[in-house]
Coordinates of C-alpha atoms in Angstrom, one line a residue:
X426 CA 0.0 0.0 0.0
X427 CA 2.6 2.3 0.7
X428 CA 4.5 1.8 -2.3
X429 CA 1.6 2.4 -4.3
X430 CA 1.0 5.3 -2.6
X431 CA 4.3 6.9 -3.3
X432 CA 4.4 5.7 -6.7
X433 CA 1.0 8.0 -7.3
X434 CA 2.9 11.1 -5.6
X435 CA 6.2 10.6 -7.6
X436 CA 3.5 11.1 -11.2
X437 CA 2.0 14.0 -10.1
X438 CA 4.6 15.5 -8.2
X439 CA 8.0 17.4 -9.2
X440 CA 8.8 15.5 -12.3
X441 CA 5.2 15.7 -14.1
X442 CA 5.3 19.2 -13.4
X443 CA 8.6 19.8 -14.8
X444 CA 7.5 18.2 -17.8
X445 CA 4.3 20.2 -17.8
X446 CA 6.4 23.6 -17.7
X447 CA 8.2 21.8 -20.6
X448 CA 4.8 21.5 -22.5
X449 CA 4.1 24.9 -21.8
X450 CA 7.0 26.0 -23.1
X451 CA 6.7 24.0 -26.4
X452 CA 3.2 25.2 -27.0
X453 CA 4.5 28.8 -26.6
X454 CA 7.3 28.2 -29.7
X455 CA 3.9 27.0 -31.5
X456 CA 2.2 29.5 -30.9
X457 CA 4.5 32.3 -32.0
X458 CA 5.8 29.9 -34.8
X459 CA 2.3 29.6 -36.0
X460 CA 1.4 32.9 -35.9
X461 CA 4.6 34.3 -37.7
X462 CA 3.4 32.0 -40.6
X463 CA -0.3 33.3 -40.8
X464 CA 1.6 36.9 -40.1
X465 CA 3.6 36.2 -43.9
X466 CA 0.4 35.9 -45.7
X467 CA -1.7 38.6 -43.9
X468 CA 1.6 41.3 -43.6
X469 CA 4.6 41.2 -41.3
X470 CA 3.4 44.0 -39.0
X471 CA 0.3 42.0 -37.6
X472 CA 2.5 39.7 -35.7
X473 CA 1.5 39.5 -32.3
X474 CA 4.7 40.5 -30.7
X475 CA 4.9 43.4 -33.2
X476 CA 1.3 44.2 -32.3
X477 CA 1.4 43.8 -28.5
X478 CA 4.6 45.7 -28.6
X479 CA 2.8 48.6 -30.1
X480 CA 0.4 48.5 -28.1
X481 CA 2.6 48.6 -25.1
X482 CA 4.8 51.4 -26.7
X483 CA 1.5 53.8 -27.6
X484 CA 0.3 52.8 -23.9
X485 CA 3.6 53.7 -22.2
X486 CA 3.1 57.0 -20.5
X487 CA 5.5 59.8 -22.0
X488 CA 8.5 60.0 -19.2
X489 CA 8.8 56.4 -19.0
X490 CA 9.6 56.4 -22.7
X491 CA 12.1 59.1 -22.4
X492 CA 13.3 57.2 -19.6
X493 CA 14.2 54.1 -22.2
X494 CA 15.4 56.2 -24.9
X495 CA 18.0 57.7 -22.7
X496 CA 18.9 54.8 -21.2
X497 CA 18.9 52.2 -24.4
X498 CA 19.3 54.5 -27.2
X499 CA 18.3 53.1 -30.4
X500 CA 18.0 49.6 -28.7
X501 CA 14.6 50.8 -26.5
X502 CA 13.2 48.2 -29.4
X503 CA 14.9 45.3 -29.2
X504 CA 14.7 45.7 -25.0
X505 CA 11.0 46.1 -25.4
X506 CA 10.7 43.1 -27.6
X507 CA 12.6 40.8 -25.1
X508 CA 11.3 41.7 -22.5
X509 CA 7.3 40.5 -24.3
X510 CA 9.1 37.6 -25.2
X511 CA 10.4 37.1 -21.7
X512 CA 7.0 37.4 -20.4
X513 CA 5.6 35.0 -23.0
X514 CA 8.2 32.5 -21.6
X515 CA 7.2 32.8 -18.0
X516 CA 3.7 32.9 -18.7
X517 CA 4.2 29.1 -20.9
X518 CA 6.0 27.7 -18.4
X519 CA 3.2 28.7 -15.4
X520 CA 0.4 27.8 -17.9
X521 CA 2.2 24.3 -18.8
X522 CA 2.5 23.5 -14.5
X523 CA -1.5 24.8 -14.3
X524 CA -2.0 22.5 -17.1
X525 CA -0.4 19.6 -15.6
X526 CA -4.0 19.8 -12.6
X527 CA -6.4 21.7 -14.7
X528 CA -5.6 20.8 -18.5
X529 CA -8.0 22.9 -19.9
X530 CA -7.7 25.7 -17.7
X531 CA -4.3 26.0 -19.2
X532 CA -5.4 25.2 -22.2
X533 CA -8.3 28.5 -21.4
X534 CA -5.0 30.8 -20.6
X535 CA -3.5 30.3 -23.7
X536 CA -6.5 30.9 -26.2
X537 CA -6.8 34.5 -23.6
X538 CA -2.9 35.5 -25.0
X539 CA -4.3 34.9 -28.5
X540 CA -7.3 37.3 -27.3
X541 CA -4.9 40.0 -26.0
X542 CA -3.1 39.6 -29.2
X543 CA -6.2 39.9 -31.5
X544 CA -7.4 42.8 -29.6
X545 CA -4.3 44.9 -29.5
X546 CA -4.1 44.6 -33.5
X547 CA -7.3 45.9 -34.1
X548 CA -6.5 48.4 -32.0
X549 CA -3.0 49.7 -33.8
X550 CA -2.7 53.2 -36.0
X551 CA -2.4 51.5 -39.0
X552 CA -4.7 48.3 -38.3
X553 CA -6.5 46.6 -41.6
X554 CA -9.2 45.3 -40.0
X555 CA -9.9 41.6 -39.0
X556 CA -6.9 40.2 -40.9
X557 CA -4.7 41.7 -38.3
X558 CA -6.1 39.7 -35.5
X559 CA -5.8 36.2 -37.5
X560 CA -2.1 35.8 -36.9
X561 CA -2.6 35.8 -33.0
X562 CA -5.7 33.8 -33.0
X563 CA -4.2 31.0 -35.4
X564 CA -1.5 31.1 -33.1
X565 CA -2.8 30.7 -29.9
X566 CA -5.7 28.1 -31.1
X567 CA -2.6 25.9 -31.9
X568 CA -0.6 26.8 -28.9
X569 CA -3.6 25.4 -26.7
X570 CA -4.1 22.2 -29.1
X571 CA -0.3 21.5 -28.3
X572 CA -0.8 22.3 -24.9
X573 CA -3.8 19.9 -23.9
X574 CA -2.6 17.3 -26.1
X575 CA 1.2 17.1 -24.7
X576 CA -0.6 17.6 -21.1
X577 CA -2.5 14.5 -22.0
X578 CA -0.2 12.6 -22.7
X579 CA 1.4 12.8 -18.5
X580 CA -2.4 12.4 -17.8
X581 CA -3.6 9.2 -19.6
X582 CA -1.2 6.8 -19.6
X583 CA -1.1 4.2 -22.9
X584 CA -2.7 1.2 -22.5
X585 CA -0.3 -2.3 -22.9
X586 CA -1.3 -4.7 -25.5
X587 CA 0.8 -7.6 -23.6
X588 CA -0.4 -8.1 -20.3
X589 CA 1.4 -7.5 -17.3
X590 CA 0.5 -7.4 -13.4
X591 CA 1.6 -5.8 -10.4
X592 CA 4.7 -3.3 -10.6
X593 CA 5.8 -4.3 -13.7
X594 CA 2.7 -3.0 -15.4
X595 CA 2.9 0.1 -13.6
X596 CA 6.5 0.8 -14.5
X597 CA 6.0 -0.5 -18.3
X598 CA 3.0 2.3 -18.6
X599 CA 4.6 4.8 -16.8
X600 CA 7.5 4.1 -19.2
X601 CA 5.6 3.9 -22.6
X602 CA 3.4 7.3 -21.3
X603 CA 6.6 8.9 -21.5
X604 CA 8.3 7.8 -24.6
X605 CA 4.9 9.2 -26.1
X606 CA 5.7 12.4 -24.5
X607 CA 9.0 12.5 -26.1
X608 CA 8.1 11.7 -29.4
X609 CA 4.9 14.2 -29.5
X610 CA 7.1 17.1 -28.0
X611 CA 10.0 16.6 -30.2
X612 CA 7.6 16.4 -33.4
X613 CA 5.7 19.5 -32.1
X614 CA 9.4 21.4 -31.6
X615 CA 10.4 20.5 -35.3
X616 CA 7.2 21.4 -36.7
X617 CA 7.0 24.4 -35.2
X618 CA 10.4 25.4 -35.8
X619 CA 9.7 24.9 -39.6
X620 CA 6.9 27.0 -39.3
X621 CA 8.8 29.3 -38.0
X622 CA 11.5 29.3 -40.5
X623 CA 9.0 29.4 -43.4
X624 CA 7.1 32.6 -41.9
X625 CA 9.9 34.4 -41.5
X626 CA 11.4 33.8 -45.0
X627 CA 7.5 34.4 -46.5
X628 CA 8.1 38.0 -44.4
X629 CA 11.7 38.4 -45.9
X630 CA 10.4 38.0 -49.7
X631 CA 7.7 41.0 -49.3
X632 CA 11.0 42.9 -47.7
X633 CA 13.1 41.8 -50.8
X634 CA 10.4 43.6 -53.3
X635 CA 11.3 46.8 -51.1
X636 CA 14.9 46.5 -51.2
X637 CA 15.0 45.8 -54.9
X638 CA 12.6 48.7 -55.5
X639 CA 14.9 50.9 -53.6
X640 CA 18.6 49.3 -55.3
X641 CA 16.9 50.4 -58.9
X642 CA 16.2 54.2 -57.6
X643 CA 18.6 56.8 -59.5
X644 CA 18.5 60.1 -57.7
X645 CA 18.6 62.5 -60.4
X646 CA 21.2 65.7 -60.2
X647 CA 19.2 68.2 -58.6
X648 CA 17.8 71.5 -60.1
X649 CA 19.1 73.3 -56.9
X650 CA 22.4 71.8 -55.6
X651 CA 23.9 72.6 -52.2
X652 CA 27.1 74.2 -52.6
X653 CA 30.0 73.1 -51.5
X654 CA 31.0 73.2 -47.5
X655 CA 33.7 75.4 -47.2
X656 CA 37.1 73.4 -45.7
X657 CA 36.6 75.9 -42.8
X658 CA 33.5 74.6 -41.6
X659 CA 34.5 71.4 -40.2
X660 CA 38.0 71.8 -37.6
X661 CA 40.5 69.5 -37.4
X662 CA 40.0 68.1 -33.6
X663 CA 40.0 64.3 -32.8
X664 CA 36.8 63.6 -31.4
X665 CA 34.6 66.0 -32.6
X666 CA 31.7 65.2 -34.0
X667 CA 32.2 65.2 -37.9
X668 CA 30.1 68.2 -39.7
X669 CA 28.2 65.3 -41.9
X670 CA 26.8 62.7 -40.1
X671 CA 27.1 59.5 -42.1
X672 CA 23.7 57.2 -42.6
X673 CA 24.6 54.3 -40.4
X674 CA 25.5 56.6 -37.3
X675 CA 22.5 58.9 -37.8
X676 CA 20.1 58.3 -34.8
X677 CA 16.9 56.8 -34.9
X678 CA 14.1 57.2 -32.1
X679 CA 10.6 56.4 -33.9
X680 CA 8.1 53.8 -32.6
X681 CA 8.4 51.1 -35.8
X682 CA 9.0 47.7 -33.4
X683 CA 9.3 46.3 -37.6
X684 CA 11.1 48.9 -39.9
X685 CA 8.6 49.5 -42.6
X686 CA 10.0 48.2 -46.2
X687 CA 7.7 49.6 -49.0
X688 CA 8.0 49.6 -52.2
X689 CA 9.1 52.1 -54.1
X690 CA 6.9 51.1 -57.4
X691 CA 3.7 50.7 -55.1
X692 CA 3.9 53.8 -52.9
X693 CA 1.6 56.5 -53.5
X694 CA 1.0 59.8 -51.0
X695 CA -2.6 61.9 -50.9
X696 CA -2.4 66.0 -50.4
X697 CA -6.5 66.4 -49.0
X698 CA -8.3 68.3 -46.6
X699 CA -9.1 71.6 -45.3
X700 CA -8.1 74.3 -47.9
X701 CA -7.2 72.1 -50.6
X702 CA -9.0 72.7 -53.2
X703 CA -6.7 70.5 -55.6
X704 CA -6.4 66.9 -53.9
X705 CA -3.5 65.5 -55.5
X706 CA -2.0 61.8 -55.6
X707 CA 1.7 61.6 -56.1
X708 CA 3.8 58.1 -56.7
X709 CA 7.7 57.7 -56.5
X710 CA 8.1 58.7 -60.0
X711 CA 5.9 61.9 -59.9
X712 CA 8.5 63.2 -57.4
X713 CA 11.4 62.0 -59.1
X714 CA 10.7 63.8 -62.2
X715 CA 9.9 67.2 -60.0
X716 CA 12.4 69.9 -59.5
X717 CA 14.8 68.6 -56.7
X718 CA 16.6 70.7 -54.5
X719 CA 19.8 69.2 -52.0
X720 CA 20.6 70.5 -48.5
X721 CA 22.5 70.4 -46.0
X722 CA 20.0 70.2 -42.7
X723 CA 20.6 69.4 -38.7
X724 CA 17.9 67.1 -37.3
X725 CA 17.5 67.3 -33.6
X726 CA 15.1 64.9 -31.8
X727 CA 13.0 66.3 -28.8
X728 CA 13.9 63.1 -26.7
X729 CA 17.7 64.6 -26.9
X730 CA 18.9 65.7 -23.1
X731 CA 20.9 68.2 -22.8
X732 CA 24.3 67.2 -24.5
X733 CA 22.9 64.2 -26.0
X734 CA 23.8 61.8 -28.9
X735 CA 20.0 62.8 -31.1
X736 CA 20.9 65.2 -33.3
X737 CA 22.9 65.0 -36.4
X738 CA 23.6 67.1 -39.6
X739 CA 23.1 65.3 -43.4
X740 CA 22.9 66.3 -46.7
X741 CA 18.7 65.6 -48.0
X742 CA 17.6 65.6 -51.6
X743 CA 13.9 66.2 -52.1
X744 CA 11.1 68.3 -53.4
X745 CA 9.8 71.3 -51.9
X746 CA 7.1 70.4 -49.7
X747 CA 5.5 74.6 -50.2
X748 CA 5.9 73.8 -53.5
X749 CA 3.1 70.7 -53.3
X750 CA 0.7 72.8 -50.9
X751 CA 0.6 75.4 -53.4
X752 CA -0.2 73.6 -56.6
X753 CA -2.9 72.0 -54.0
X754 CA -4.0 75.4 -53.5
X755 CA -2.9 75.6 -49.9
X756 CA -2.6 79.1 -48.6
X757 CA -0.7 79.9 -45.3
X758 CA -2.6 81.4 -42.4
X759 CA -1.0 84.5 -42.5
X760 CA -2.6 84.4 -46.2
X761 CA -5.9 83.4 -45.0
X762 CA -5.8 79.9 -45.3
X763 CA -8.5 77.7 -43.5
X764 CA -5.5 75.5 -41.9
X765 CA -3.1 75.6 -39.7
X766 CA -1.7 72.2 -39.2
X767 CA -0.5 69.5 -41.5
X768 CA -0.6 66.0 -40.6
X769 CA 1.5 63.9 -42.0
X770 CA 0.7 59.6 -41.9
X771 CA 3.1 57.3 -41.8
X772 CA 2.1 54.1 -43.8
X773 CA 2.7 52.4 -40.2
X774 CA -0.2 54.6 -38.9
X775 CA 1.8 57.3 -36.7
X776 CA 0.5 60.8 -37.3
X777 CA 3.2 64.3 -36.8
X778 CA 1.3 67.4 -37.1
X779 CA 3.4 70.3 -37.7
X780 CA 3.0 74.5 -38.7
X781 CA 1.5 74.9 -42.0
X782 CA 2.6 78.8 -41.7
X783 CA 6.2 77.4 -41.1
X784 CA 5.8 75.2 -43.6
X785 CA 5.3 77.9 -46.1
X786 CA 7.2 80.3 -44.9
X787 CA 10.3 80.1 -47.0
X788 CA 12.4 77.6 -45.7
X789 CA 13.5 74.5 -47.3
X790 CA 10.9 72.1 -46.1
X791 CA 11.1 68.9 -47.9
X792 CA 9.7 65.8 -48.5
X793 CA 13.1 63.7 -49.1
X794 CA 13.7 61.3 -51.1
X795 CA 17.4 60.8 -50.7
X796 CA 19.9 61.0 -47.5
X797 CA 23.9 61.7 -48.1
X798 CA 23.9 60.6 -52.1
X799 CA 21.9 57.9 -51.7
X800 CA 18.3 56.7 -51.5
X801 CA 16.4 56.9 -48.3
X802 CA 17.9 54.2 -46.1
X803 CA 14.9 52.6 -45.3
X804 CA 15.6 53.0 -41.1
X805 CA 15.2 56.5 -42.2
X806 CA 12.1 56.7 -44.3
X807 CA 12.5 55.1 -47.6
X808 CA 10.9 56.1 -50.2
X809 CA 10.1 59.3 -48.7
X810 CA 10.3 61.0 -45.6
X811 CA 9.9 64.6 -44.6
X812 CA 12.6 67.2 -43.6
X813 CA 12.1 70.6 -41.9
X814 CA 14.5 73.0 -40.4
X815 CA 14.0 74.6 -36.9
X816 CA 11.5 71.9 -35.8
X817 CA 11.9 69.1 -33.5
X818 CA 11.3 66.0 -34.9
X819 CA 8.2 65.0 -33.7
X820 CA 6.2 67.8 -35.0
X821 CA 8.2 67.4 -38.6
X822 CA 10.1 64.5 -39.2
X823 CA 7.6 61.9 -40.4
X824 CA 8.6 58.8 -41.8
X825 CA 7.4 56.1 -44.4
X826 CA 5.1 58.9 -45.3
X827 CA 1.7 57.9 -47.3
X828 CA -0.6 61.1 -46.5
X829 CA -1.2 64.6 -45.9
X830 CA -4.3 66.3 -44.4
X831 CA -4.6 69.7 -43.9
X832 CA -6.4 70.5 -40.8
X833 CA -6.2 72.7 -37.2
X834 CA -4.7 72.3 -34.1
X835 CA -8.2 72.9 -32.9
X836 CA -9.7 69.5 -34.4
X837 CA -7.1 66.9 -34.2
X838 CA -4.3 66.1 -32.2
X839 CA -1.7 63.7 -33.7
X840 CA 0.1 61.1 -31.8
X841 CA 2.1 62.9 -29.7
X842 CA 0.2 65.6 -28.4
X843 CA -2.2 62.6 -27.5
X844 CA 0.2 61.8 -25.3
X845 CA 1.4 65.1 -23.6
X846 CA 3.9 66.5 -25.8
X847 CA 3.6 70.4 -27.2
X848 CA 1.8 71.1 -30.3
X849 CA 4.2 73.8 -31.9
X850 CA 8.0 72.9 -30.6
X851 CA 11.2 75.2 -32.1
X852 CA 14.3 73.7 -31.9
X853 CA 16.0 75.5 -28.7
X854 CA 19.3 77.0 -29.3
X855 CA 21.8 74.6 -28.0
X856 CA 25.6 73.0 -27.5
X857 CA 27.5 70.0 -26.5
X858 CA 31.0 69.2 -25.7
X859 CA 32.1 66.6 -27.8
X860 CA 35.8 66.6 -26.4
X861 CA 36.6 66.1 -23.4
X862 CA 34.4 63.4 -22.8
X863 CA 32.7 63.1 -19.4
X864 CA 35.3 61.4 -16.5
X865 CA 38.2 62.0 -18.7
X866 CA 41.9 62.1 -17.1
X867 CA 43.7 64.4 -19.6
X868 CA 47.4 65.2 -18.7
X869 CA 48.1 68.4 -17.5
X870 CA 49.2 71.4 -20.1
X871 CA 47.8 72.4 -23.4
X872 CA 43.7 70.5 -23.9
X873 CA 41.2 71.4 -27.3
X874 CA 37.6 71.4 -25.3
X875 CA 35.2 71.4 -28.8
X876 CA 31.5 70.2 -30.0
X877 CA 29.1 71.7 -31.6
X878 CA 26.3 74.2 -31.1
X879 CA 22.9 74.6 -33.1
X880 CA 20.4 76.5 -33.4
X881 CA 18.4 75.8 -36.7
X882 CA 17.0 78.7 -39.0
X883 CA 18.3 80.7 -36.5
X884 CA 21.8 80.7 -37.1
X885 CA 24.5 80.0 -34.0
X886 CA 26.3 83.6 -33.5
X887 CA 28.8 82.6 -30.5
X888 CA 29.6 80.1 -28.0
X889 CA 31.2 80.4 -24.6
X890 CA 32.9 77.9 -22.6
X891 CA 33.8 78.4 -18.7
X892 CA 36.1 76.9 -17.1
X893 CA 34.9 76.0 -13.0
X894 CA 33.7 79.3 -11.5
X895 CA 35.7 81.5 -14.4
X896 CA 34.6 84.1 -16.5
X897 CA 33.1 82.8 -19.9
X898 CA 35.6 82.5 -22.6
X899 CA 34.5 82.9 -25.7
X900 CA 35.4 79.9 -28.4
X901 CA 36.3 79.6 -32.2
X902 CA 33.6 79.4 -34.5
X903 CA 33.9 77.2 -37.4
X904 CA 32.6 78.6 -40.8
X905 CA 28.6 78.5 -40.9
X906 CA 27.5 77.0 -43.8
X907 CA 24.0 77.9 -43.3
X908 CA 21.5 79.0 -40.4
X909 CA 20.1 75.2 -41.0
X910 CA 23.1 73.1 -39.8
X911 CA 25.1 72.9 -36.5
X912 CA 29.0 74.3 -36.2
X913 CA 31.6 73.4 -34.8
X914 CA 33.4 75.5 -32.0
X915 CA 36.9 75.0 -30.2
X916 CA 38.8 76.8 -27.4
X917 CA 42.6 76.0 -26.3
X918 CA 42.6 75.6 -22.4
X919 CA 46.1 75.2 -20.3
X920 CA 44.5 72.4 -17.8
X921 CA 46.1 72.2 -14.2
X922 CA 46.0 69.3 -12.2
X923 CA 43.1 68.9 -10.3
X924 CA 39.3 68.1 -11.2
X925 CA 37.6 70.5 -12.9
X926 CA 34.3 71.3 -14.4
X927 CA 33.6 72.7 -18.1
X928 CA 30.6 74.0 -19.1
X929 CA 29.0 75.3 -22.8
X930 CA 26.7 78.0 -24.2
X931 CA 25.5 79.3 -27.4
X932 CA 24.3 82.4 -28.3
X933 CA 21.8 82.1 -31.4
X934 CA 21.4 85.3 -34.3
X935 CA 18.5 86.5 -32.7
X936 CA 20.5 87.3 -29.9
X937 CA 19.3 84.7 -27.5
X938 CA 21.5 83.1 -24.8
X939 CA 21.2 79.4 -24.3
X940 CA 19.7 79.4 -20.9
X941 CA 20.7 77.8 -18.0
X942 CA 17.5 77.0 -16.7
X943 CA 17.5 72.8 -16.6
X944 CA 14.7 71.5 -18.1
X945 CA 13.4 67.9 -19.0
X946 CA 12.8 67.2 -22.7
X947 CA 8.6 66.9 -22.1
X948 CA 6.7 68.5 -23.4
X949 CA 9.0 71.0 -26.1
X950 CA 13.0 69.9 -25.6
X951 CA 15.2 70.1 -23.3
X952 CA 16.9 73.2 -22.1
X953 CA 20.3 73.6 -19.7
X954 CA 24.1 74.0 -20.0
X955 CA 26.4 71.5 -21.0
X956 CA 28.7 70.5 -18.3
X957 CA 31.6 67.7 -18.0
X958 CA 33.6 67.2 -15.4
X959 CA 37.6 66.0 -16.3
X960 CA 40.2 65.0 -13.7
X961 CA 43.5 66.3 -15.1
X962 CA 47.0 64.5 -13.8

């Protein structure tokens, strides 16, 4: 009697359970395996940790997400999406030990992911409708299939065909009960690691029309060309920032858990709304055949703190975005015109609303097509993207663009004033010290501080470093190139031993003094002087 009895705890104790959490496990690889394949024939953004991620990122209250873009950079993604999958993982593995008491409770949990899943899709900007929610239904429906069945399989032991009594039937059920686990969970890991493998290549195809669309794009010479930059715009100090930021270390903050591939071919963008009275369609090919102008313009993302790594000068080729409104019969406000905000859609559903009156107002707004001599790279908006001096980014800088509605600040608010952010949001006038870095242990004697300073269609007209408690000093000024871009400064300083603390200011053409007034970057950018503190030996 007591050896039956301790027979019964050893199969429902520790080691069924382990195997349960197994189960669990496996049915979760299913599950996202599964719905990465119905994800490659509805479109790779309905996949549910795309989707849930989304949702988590539009649901993420402002500060915490300046919290992770300081803190990961341009990795704030790939953080976010482990961490879903980390909780997918710890959910399997308590669903597969509830299973292993209550098989179709667990079995209940996992069809409730694939609910949260569903509902979170039809929920996102840029959601198609029910098609969305398929790849997170499919998936869970076979996630909790695999779940009961392998669950079932510790529950119901197999039935001998030879007879046996006593322990020896016991032990030769318990045995065969498990070598039917094995086999079922290593053909449901195999399966659903080919399912996997042929979703995510389906997914990869549509991305290869994209990338071939955007290898056969010729930029055309443009009808306005930037002029040169003069030799005396960028100084010869190691570790500076250079005065052209190359594509792959331009930042990237946007909210694209997939970056959006479209094709060139396909794309089309719609001018409508209030005040047009010309709605216009444009494809790739419209634009290419426009007038293009090239520029040189500074980008500066309101998530940058105060001596941070978000801002970064490149050379845009694109079309005149005033030019566009025009033909569309867009007047300015100042002009009468019944709007005064644009809202521009990404083809990933996120909305930036910016100034139609600074829009229009004679500086070189574009809608881009090309970044540095080449096309778009497609982290940065390919096909097109736009491009405005003097704004922050997130009331300018829209990506993957597909539409334009003319409206008023008064009747919609776009995604990030949704959320808390300003409406209208200047660029501030700021700098950074690039060199010394922060902590540094320069040797004592001759030390080049430098960075840059920017103040965009303003125009930076001085910069002033101080040294401790000192008197401001004032610094060299690389040549400006235009009002649009940052420069570069530089002052000699004889360091003594000791620590010490060196802090920046700019001084725009208006006259305006970078303040010293610390400020976070919500709702309009930060504000504050850059400081470092060196210890010199």
């Amino acid at each position: 009697m007591r050896d039956e009895e301790k027979d019964q705890r050893g199969r429902s104790g520790p080691p069924r359970l382990a195997l349960g959490a197994l189960s669990g496990v496996l049915a979760g690889f299913a599950a996202l395996a599964s719905a990465e394949l119905v994800a490659a024939a509805v479109r790779p953004q309905s996949g549910p940790v795309v989707v849930v991620g989304g949702a988590s990122i539009d649901a993420t209250p402002a500060p915490v997400k300046d919290w992770a873009i300081r803190h990961f950079g341009t990795d704030d993604k790939l953080v976010l999406q482990l961490g879903i999958l980390a909780v997918l993982a710890v959910s399997a593995l308590a669903l597969g030990v509830l299973a292993v008491r209550f098989r179709r409770v667990g079995a209940a949990g996992t069809l409730l992911f694939g609910v949260v899943g569903a509902a979170a899709a039809l929920h996102r900007p840029d959601s198609i409708g029910i098609a969305d929610a398929l790849p997170s239904v499919a998936g869970a429906v076979a996630g909790a299939l695999l779940l009961y069945g392998l669950v079932g399989r510790l529950t119901v032991p197999a039935r001998s065909t030879v007879p046996e009594s006593g322990a020896a039937s016991e032990k030769a059920a318990e045995a065969w009960d498990r070598r039917r686990f094995v086999l079922a969970a290593a053909s449901a890991a195999a399966a659903s690691a080919v399912a996997g493998t042929v979703g995510r290549s389906l997914n990869g195809t549509r991305g290869r029309d994209a990338v071939a669309s955007r290898e056969k794009v010729v930029l055309p010479l443009p009808g306005s060309p930037a002029r040169p930059v003069p030799k005396r715009a960028g100084l010869r100090v190691a570790g500076i920032s250079p005065f052209v930021t190359s594509n792959q270390d331009f930042y990237r903050v946007d909210t694209a858990l997939v970056v959006p591939k479209v094709d060139a071919s396909a794309w089309r963008m719609r001018i409508h709304g209030r005040g047009v009275r010309r709605p216009a369609t444009y494809s790739f090919d419209d634009l290419l055949r426009r007038e293009l102008i090239e520029r040189d313009i500074t980008l500066t993302c309101v998530s940058n703190e105060v001596g941070g790594p978000y801002v970064g000068n490149a050379r845009w080729i694109g079309v005149r975005l005033a030019d566009l409104l025009a033909e569309c019969g867009v007047v300015p406000p100042s002009r009468g015109g019944r709007a005064d905000q644009l809202v521009a859609r990404s083809v990933d559903g996120m909305t930036i609303g910016s100034p139609v009156e600074d829009l229009m107002d004679g500086r070189d707004a574009l809608l881009a097509l090309g970044m540095n001599g080449e096309p778009l790279p497609f982290e940065h908006g390919f096909p097109v993207r736009m491009v405005v001096p003097g704004l922050y980014g997130f009331v300018s800088a829209c990506k993957w663009i597909e539409d334009i509605e003319l409206t008023t600040f008064d009747s919609y608010n776009p995604y990030w004033v949704k959320r808390g952010w300003a409406r209208r949001a200047p660029i501030r006038t700021e700098s950074r010290i690039d060199t010394p870095k922060p902590f540094a242990r320069p040797k004592a004697g001759p030390v080049m501080v430098a960075g840059v300073a920017w103040a965009q269609h303003r125009g930076v007209d001085k910069v002033e470093v101080r040294i401790d408690d000192g008197p401001w000093q004032e610094a060299h000024l690389a040549a400006e190139y235009t009002r649009d871009t940052w420069r570069q400064w530089s002052i000699p300083w004889q360091a003594t031993s000791g620590g010490h603390t060196l802090t920046v200011r700019a001084t725009d053409r208006t006259g305006t003094v970078q303040t010293a007034e610390r400020t976070r970057t919500m709702p309009d950018g930060a504000s504050g002087w850059h400081s470092v503190v060196v210890t010199v030996d």
